mmCIF file of C-alpha atoms and ligand atoms in Angstrom:
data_model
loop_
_atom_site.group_PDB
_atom_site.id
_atom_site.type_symbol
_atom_site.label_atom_id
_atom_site.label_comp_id
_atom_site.label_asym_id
_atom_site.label_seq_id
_atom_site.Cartn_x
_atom_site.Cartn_y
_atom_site.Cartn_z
ATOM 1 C CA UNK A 13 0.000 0.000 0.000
ATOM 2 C CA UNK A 14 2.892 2.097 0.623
ATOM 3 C CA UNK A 15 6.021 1.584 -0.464
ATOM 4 C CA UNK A 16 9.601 2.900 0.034
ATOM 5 C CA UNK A 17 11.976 2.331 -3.156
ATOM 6 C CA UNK A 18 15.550 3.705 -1.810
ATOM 7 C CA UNK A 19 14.656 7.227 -0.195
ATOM 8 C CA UNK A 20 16.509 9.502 0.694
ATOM 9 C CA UNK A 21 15.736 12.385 2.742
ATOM 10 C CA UNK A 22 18.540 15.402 3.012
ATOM 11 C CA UNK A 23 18.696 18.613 5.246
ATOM 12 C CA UNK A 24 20.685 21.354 4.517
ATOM 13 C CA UNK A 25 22.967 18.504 2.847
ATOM 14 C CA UNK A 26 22.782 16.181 5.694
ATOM 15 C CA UNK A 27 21.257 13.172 5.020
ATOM 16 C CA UNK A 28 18.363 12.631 7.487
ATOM 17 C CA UNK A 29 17.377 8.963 5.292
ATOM 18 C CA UNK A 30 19.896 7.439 3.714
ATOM 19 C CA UNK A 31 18.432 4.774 1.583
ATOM 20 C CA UNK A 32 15.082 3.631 2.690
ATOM 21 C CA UNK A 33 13.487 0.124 1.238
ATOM 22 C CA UNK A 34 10.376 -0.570 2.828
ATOM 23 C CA UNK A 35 6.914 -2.337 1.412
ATOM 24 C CA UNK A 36 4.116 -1.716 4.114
ATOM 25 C CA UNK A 37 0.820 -3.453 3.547
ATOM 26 C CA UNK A 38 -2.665 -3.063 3.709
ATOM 27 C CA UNK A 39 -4.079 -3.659 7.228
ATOM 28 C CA UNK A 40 -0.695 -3.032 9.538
ATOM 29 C CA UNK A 41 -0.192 -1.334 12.485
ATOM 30 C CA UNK A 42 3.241 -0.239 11.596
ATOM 31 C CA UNK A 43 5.538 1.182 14.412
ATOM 32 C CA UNK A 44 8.536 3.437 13.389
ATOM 33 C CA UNK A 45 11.046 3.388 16.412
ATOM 34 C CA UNK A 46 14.192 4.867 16.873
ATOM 35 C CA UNK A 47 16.223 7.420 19.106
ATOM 36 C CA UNK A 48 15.301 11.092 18.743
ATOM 37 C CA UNK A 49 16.831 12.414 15.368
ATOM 38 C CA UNK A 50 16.409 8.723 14.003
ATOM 39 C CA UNK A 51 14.869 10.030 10.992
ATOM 40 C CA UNK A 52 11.189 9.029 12.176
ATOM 41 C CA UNK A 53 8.704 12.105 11.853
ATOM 42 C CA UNK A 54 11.029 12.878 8.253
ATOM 43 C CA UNK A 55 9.904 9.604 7.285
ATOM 44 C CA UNK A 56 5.996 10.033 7.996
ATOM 45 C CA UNK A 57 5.615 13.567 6.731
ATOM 46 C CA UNK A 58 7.168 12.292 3.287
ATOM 47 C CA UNK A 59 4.512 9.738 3.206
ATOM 48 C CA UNK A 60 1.818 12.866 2.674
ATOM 49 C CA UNK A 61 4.453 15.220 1.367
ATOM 50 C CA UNK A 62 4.969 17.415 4.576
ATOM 51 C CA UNK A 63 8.705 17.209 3.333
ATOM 52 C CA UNK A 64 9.517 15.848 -0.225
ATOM 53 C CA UNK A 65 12.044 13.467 -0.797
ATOM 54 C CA UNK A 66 14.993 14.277 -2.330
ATOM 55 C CA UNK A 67 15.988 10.734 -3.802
ATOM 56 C CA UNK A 68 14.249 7.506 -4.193
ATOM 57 C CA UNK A 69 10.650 7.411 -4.842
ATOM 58 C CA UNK A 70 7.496 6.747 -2.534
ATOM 59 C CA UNK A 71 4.130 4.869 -3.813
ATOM 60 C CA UNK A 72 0.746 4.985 -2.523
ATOM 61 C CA UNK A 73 -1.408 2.261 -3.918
ATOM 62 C CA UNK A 74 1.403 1.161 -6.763
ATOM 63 C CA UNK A 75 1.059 5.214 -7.797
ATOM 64 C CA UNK A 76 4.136 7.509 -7.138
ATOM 65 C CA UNK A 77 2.978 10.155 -4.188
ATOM 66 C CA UNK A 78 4.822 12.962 -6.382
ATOM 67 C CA UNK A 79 1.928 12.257 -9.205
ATOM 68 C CA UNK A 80 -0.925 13.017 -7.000
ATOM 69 C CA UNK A 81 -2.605 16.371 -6.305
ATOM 70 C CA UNK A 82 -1.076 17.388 -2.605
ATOM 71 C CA UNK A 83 -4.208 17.916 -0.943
ATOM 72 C CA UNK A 84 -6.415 14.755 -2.659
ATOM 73 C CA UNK A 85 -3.253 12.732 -0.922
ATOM 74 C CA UNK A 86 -3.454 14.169 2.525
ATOM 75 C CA UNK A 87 -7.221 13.741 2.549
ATOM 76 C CA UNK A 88 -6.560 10.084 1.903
ATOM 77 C CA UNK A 89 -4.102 9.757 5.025
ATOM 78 C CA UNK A 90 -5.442 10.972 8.445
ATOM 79 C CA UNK A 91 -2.418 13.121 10.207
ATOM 80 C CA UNK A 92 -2.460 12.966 14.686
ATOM 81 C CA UNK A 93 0.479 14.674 16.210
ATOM 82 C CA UNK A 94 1.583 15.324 19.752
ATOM 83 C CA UNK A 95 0.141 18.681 20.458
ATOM 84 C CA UNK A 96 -2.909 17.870 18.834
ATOM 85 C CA UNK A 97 -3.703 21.206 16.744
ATOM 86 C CA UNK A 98 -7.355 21.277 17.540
ATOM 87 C CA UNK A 99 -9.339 24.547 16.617
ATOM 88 C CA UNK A 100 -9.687 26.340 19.937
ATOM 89 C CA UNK A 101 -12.671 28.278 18.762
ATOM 90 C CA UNK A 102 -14.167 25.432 17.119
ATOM 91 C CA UNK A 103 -16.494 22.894 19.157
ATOM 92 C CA UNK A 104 -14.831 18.931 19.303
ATOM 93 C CA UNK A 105 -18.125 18.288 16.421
ATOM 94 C CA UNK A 106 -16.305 21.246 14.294
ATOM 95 C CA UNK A 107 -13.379 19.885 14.628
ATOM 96 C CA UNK A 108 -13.576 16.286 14.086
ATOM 97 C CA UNK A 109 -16.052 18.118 11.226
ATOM 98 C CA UNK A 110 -13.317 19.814 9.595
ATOM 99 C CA UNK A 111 -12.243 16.920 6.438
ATOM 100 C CA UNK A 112 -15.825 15.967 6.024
ATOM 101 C CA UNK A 113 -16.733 19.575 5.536
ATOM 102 C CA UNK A 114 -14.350 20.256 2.947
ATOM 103 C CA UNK A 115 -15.623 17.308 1.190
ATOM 104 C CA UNK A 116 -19.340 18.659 0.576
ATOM 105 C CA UNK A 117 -20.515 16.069 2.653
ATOM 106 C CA UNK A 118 -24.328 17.077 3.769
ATOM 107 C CA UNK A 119 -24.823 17.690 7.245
ATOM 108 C CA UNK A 120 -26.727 14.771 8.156
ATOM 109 C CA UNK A 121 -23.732 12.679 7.245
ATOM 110 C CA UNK A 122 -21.121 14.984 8.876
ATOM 111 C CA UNK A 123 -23.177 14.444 12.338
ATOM 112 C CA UNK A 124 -23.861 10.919 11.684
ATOM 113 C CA UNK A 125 -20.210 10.542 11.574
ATOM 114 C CA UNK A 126 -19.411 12.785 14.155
ATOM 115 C CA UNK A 127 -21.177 10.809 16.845
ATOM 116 C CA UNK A 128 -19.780 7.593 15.081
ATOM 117 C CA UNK A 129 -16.162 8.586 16.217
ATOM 118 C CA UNK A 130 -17.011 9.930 19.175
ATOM 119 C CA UNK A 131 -18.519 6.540 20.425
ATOM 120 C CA UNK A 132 -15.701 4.527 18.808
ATOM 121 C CA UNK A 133 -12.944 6.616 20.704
ATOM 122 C CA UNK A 134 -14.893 6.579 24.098
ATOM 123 C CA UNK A 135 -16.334 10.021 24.082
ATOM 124 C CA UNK A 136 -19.852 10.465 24.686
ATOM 125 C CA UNK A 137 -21.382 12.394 22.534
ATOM 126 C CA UNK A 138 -23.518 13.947 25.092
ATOM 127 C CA UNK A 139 -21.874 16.125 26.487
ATOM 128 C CA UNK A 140 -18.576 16.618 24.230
ATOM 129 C CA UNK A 141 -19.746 17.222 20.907
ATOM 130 C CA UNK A 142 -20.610 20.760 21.783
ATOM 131 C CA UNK A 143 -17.855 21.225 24.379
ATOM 132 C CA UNK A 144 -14.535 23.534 23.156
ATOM 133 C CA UNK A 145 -10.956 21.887 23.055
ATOM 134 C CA UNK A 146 -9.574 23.623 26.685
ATOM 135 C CA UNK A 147 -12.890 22.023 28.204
ATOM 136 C CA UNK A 148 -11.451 18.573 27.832
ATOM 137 C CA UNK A 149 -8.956 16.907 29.864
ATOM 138 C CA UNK A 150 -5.459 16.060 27.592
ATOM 139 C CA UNK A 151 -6.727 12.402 26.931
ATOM 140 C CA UNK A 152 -9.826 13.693 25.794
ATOM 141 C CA UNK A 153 -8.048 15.729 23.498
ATOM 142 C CA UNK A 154 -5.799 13.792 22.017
ATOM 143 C CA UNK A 155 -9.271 11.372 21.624
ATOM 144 C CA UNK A 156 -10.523 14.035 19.501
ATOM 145 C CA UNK A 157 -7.357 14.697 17.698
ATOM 146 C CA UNK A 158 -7.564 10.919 16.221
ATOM 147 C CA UNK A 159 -11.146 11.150 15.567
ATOM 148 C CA UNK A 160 -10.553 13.758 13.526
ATOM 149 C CA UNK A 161 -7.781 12.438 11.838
ATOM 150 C CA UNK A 162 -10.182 9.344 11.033
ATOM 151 C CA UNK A 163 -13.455 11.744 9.996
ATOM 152 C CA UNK A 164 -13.073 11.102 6.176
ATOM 153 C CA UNK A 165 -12.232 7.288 6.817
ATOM 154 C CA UNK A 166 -8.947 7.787 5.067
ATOM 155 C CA UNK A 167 -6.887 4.547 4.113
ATOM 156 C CA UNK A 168 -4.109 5.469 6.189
ATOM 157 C CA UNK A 169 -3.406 7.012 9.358
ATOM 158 C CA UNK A 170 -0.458 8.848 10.144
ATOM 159 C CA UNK A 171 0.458 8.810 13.929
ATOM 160 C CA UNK A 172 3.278 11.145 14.977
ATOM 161 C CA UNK A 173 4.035 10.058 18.917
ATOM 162 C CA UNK A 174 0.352 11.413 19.636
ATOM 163 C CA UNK A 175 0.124 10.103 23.164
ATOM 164 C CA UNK A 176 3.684 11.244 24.242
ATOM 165 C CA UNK A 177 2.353 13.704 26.016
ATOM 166 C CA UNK A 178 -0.218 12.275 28.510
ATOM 167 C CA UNK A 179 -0.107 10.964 31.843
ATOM 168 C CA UNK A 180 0.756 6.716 31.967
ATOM 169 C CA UNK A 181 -2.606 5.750 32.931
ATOM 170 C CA UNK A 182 -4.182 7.803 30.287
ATOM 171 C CA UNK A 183 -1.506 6.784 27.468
ATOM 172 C CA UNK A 184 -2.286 3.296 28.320
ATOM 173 C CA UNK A 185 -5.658 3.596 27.786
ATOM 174 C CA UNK A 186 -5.354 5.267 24.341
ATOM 175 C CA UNK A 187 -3.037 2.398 23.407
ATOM 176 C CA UNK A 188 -6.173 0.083 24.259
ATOM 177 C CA UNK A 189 -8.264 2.222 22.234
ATOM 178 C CA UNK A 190 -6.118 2.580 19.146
ATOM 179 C CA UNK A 191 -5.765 -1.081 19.107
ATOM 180 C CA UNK A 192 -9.670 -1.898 19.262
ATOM 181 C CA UNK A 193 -9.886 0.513 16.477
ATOM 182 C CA UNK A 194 -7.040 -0.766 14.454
ATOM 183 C CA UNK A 195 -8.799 -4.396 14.908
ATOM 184 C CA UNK A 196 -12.106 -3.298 13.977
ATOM 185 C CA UNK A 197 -11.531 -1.232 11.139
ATOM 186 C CA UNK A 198 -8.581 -2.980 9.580
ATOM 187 C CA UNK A 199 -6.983 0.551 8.231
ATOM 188 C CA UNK A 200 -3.137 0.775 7.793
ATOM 189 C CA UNK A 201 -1.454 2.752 10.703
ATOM 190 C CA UNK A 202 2.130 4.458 10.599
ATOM 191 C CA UNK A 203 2.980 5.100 14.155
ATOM 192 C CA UNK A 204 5.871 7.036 15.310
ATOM 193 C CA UNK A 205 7.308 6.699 18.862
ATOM 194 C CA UNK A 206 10.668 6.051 20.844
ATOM 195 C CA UNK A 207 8.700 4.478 23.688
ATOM 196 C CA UNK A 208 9.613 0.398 23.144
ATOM 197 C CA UNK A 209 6.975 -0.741 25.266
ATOM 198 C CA UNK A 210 4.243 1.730 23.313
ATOM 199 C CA UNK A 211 6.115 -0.444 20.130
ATOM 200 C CA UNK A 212 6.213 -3.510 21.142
ATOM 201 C CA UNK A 213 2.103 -3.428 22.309
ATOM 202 C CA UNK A 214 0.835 -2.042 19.531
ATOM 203 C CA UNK A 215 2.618 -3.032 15.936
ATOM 204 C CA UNK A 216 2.033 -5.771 14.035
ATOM 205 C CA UNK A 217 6.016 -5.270 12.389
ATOM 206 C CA UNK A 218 8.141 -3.092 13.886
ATOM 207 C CA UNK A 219 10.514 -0.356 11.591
ATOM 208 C CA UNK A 220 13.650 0.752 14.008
ATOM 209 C CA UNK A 221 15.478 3.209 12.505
ATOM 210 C CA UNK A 222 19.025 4.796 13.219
ATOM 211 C CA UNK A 223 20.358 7.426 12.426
ATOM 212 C CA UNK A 224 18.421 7.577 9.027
ATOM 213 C CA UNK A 225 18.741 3.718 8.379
ATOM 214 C CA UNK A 226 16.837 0.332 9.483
ATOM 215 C CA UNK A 227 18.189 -1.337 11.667
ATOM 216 C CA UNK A 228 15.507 -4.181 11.927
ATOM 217 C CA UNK A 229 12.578 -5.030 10.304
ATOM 218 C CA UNK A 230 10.087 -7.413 11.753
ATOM 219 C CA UNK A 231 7.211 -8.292 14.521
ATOM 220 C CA UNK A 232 8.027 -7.251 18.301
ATOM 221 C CA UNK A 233 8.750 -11.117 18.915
ATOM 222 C CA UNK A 234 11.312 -11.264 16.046
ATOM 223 C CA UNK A 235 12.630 -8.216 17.527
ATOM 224 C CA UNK A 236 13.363 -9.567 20.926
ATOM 225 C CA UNK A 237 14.398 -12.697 20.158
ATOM 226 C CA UNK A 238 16.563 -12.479 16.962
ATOM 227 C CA UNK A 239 17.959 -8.818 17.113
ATOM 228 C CA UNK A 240 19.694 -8.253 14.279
ATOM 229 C CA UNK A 241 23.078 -6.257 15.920
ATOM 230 C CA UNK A 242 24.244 -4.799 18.909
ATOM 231 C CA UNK A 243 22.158 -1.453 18.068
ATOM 232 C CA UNK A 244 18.713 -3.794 18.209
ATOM 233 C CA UNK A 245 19.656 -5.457 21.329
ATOM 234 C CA UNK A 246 20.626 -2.517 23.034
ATOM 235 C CA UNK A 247 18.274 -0.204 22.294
ATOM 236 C CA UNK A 248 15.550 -2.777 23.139
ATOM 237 C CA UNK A 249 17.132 -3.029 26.438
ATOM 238 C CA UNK A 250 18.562 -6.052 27.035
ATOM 239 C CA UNK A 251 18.233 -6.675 30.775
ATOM 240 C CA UNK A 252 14.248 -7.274 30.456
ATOM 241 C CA UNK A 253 14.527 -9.031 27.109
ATOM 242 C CA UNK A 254 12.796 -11.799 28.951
ATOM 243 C CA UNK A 255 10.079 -9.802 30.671
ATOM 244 C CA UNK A 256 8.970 -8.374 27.343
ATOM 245 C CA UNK A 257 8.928 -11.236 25.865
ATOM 246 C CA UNK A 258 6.619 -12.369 29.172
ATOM 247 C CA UNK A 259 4.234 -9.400 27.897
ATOM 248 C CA UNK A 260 3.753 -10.553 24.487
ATOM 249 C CA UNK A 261 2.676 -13.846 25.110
ATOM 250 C CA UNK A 262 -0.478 -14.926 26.432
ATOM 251 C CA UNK A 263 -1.177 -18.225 28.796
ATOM 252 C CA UNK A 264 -4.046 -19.422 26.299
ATOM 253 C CA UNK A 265 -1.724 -21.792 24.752
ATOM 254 C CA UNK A 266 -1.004 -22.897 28.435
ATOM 255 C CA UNK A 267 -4.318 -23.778 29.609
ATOM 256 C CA UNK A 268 -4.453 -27.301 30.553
ATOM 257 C CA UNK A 269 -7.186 -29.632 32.615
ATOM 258 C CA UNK A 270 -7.720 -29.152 36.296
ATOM 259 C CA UNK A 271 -6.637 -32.717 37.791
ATOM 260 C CA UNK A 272 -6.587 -32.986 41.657
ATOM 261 C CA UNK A 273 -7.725 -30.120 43.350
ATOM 262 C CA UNK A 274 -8.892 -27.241 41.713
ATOM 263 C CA UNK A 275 -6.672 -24.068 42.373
ATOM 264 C CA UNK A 276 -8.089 -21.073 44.999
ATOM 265 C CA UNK A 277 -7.047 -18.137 42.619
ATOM 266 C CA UNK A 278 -8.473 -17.842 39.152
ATOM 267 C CA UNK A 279 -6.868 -15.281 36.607
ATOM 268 C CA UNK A 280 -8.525 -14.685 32.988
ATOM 269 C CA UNK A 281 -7.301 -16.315 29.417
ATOM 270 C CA UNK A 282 -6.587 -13.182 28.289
ATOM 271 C CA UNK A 283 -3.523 -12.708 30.494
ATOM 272 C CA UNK A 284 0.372 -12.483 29.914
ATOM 273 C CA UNK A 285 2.768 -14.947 30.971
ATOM 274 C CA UNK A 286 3.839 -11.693 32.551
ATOM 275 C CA UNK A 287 0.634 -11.453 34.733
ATOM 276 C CA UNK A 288 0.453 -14.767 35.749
ATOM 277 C CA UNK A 289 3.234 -15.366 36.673
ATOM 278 C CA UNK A 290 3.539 -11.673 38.799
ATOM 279 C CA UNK A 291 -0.276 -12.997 40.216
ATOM 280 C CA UNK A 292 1.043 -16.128 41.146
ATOM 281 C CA UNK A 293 4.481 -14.510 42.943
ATOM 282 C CA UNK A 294 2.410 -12.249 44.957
ATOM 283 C CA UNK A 295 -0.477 -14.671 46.147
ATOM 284 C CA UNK A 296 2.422 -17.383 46.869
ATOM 285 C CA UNK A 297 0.815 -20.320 44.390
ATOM 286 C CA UNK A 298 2.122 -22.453 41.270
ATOM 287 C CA UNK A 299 -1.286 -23.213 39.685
ATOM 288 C CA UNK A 300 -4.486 -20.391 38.852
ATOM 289 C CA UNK A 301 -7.507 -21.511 37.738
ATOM 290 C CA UNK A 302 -8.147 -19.842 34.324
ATOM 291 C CA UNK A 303 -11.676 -18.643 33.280
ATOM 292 C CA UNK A 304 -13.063 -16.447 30.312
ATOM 293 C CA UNK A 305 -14.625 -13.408 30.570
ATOM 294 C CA UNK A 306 -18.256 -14.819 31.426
ATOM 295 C CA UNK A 307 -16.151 -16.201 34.380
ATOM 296 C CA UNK A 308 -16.420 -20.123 33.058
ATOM 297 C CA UNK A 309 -13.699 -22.128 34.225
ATOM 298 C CA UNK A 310 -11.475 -22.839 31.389
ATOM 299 C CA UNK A 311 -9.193 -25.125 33.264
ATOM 300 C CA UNK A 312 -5.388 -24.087 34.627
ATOM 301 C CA UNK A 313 -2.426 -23.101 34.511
ATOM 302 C CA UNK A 314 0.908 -24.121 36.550
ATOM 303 C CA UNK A 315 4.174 -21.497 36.968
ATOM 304 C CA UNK A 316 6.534 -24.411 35.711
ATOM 305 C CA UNK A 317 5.023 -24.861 32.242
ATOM 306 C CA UNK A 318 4.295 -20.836 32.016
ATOM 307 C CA UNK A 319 8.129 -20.419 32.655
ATOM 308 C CA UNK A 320 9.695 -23.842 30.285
ATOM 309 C CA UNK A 321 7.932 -23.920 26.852
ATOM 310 C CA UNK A 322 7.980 -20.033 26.129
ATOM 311 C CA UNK A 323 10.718 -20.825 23.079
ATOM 312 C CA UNK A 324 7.941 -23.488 21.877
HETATM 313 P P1 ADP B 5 12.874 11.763 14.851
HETATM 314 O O1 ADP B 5 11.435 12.005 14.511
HETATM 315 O O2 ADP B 5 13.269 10.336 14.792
HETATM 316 O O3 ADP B 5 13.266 12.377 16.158
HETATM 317 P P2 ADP B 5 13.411 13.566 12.635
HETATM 318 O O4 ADP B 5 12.862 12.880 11.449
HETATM 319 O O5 ADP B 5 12.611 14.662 13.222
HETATM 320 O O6 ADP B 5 13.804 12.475 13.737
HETATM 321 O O7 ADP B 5 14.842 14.157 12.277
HETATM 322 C C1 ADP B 5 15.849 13.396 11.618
HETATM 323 C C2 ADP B 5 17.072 14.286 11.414
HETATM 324 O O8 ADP B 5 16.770 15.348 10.537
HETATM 325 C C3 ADP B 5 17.573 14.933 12.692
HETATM 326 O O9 ADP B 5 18.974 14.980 12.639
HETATM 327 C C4 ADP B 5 16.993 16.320 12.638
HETATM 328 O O10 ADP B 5 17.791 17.232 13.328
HETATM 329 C C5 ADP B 5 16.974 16.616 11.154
HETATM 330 N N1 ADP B 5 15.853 17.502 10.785
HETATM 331 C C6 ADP B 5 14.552 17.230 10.921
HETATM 332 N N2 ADP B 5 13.775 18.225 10.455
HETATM 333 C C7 ADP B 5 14.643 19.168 9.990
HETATM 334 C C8 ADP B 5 14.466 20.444 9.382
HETATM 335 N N3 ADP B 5 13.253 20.937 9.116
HETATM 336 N N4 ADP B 5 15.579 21.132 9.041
HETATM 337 C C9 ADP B 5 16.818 20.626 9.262
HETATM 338 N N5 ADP B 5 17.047 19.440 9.830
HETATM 339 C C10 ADP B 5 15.982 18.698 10.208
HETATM 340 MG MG1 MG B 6 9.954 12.982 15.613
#
């Protein structure tokens, strides 16, 4: 869908991307992660010609980016960025409005789709449709900011670090949110951050750049377990290389019959090795019962096989 065919990217005769190949497909969530000055935002904003390329060439659906009309191509590729550039004088409906509007759509639609987003990012529309942007907490916000960014349901979203500035508890709940929506709606996402753990929870593959080059290509488990050099390892952090590794895998595969006597604690399916085996440390056990979300026991799960077959 889009596709990197060596691009290059200079500043003031600096090179900023040295020779970029990259193919990214329909349907990814696709993470670009790197240091700061990696070459990340340079490579985003020359997907919708915020900065053009200097060598190389870029296609968007098999047609060079440099052949379409500027603003048909941004239209087609929703833009979120840190500081989220809402309209202060405009209400969150105007704003997430603001795409549709330019498109002639008739009102009915623009509201219909209005509410749509709002729902779909957790905002009720009642009361924040008519509230202004410094009403609304920073989550909120940055909610609105991505809504916005989806209003025209443009095949691509373009995600510059938008939750780098929020609070943990908030971030982690935008994370949850982006995901549902990636899942639902099956639209390709470019995501820009240097937070690994923001990475490795939300891509499906995993671009780490360096100092305007990949480093690695490939899914957060590839990344972890097969870095490619020194620069991968490091940068992912080697001392928890296990731990993450805990996080990315879930004890479904683990779930096994309850024989003998059926454990006190019970933890869901959806779980991490991570969890279960933190929930099992702190409540001094080997073995949790393991039940779905209507609370049906599924069966269990002991410490020892959590901890042995994770290279399975
Ligand atoms: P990242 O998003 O990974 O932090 P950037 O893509 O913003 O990295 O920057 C990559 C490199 O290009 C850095 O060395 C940065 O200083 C340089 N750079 C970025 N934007 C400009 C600009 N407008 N003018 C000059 N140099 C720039
Ligand atoms: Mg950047």
């Amino acid at each position: 869908m889009i596709r990197f065919e060596h691009t290059r990217k200079l500043y003031d005769g600096a090179a900023a991307i040295r020779e970029l190949n990259l193919d990214i497909q329909q349907g990814e969530l696709l993470v670009l992660l790197g240091p700061s000055g990696s070459g990340k935002s340079t490579v985003l904003k020359m997907v919708n010609r915020m900065v053009s390329h200097d060598g190389g060439h870029i296609f968007f659906n098999g047609q060079d980016i440099n052949s379409f009309n500027v603003q048909d191509l941004r239209r087609r590729m929703g833009y979120a960025i840190q500081s989220v550039g809402l309209f202060p004088h405009r209400t969150v409906a105007q704003n997430i409005a603001t795409v549709p509007k330019l498109l002639g759509w008739d009102a009915h639609r623009v509201q219909a789709r209005v509410y749509e987003l709002l729902k779909l990012l957790a905002l009720d529309p009642e009361p924040y449709a008519s509230r202004y942007p410094h009403q609304l907490s920073g989550g909120q916000q940055q909610r609105v900011g991505v809504a916005r960014a989806m209003a025209a349901d443009p095949d691509v979203l373009l995600m510059d670090e938008p939750f780098g500035a929020l609070d943990p508890v908030t971030r982690a709940a935008l994370q949850l949110t982006l995901k549902t929506i990636h899942r639902a709606t099956g639209k390709t996402i470019l995501f820009v951050t240097h937070d690994i753990d923001e990475a490795l929870l939300l891509a499906t593959r995993i671009v780490l750049l360096n100092q305007g080059r990949i480093a690695q290509v490939g899914t957060p488990l590839e990344l972890l377990q097969q870095p490619a050099n020194d620069f991968v390892a490091d940068f992912l952090g080697r001392a928890d290389l296990g731990l993450k590794q805990l996080s990315l895998r879930t004890i479904a595969p683990h779930i096994q019959a309850i024989e003998g006597t059926e454990p006190i604690h019970a933890i869901a399916h959806t779980a991490t090795l991570r969890e279960a085996i933190s929930q099992m440390a702190a409540l001094h056990v080997s073995t949790l019962c393991v039940t779905d979300a209507a609370g049906t026991l599924l069966g269990q799960v002991r410490a020892a096989d959590l901890l042995e077959n994770q290279h399975a």
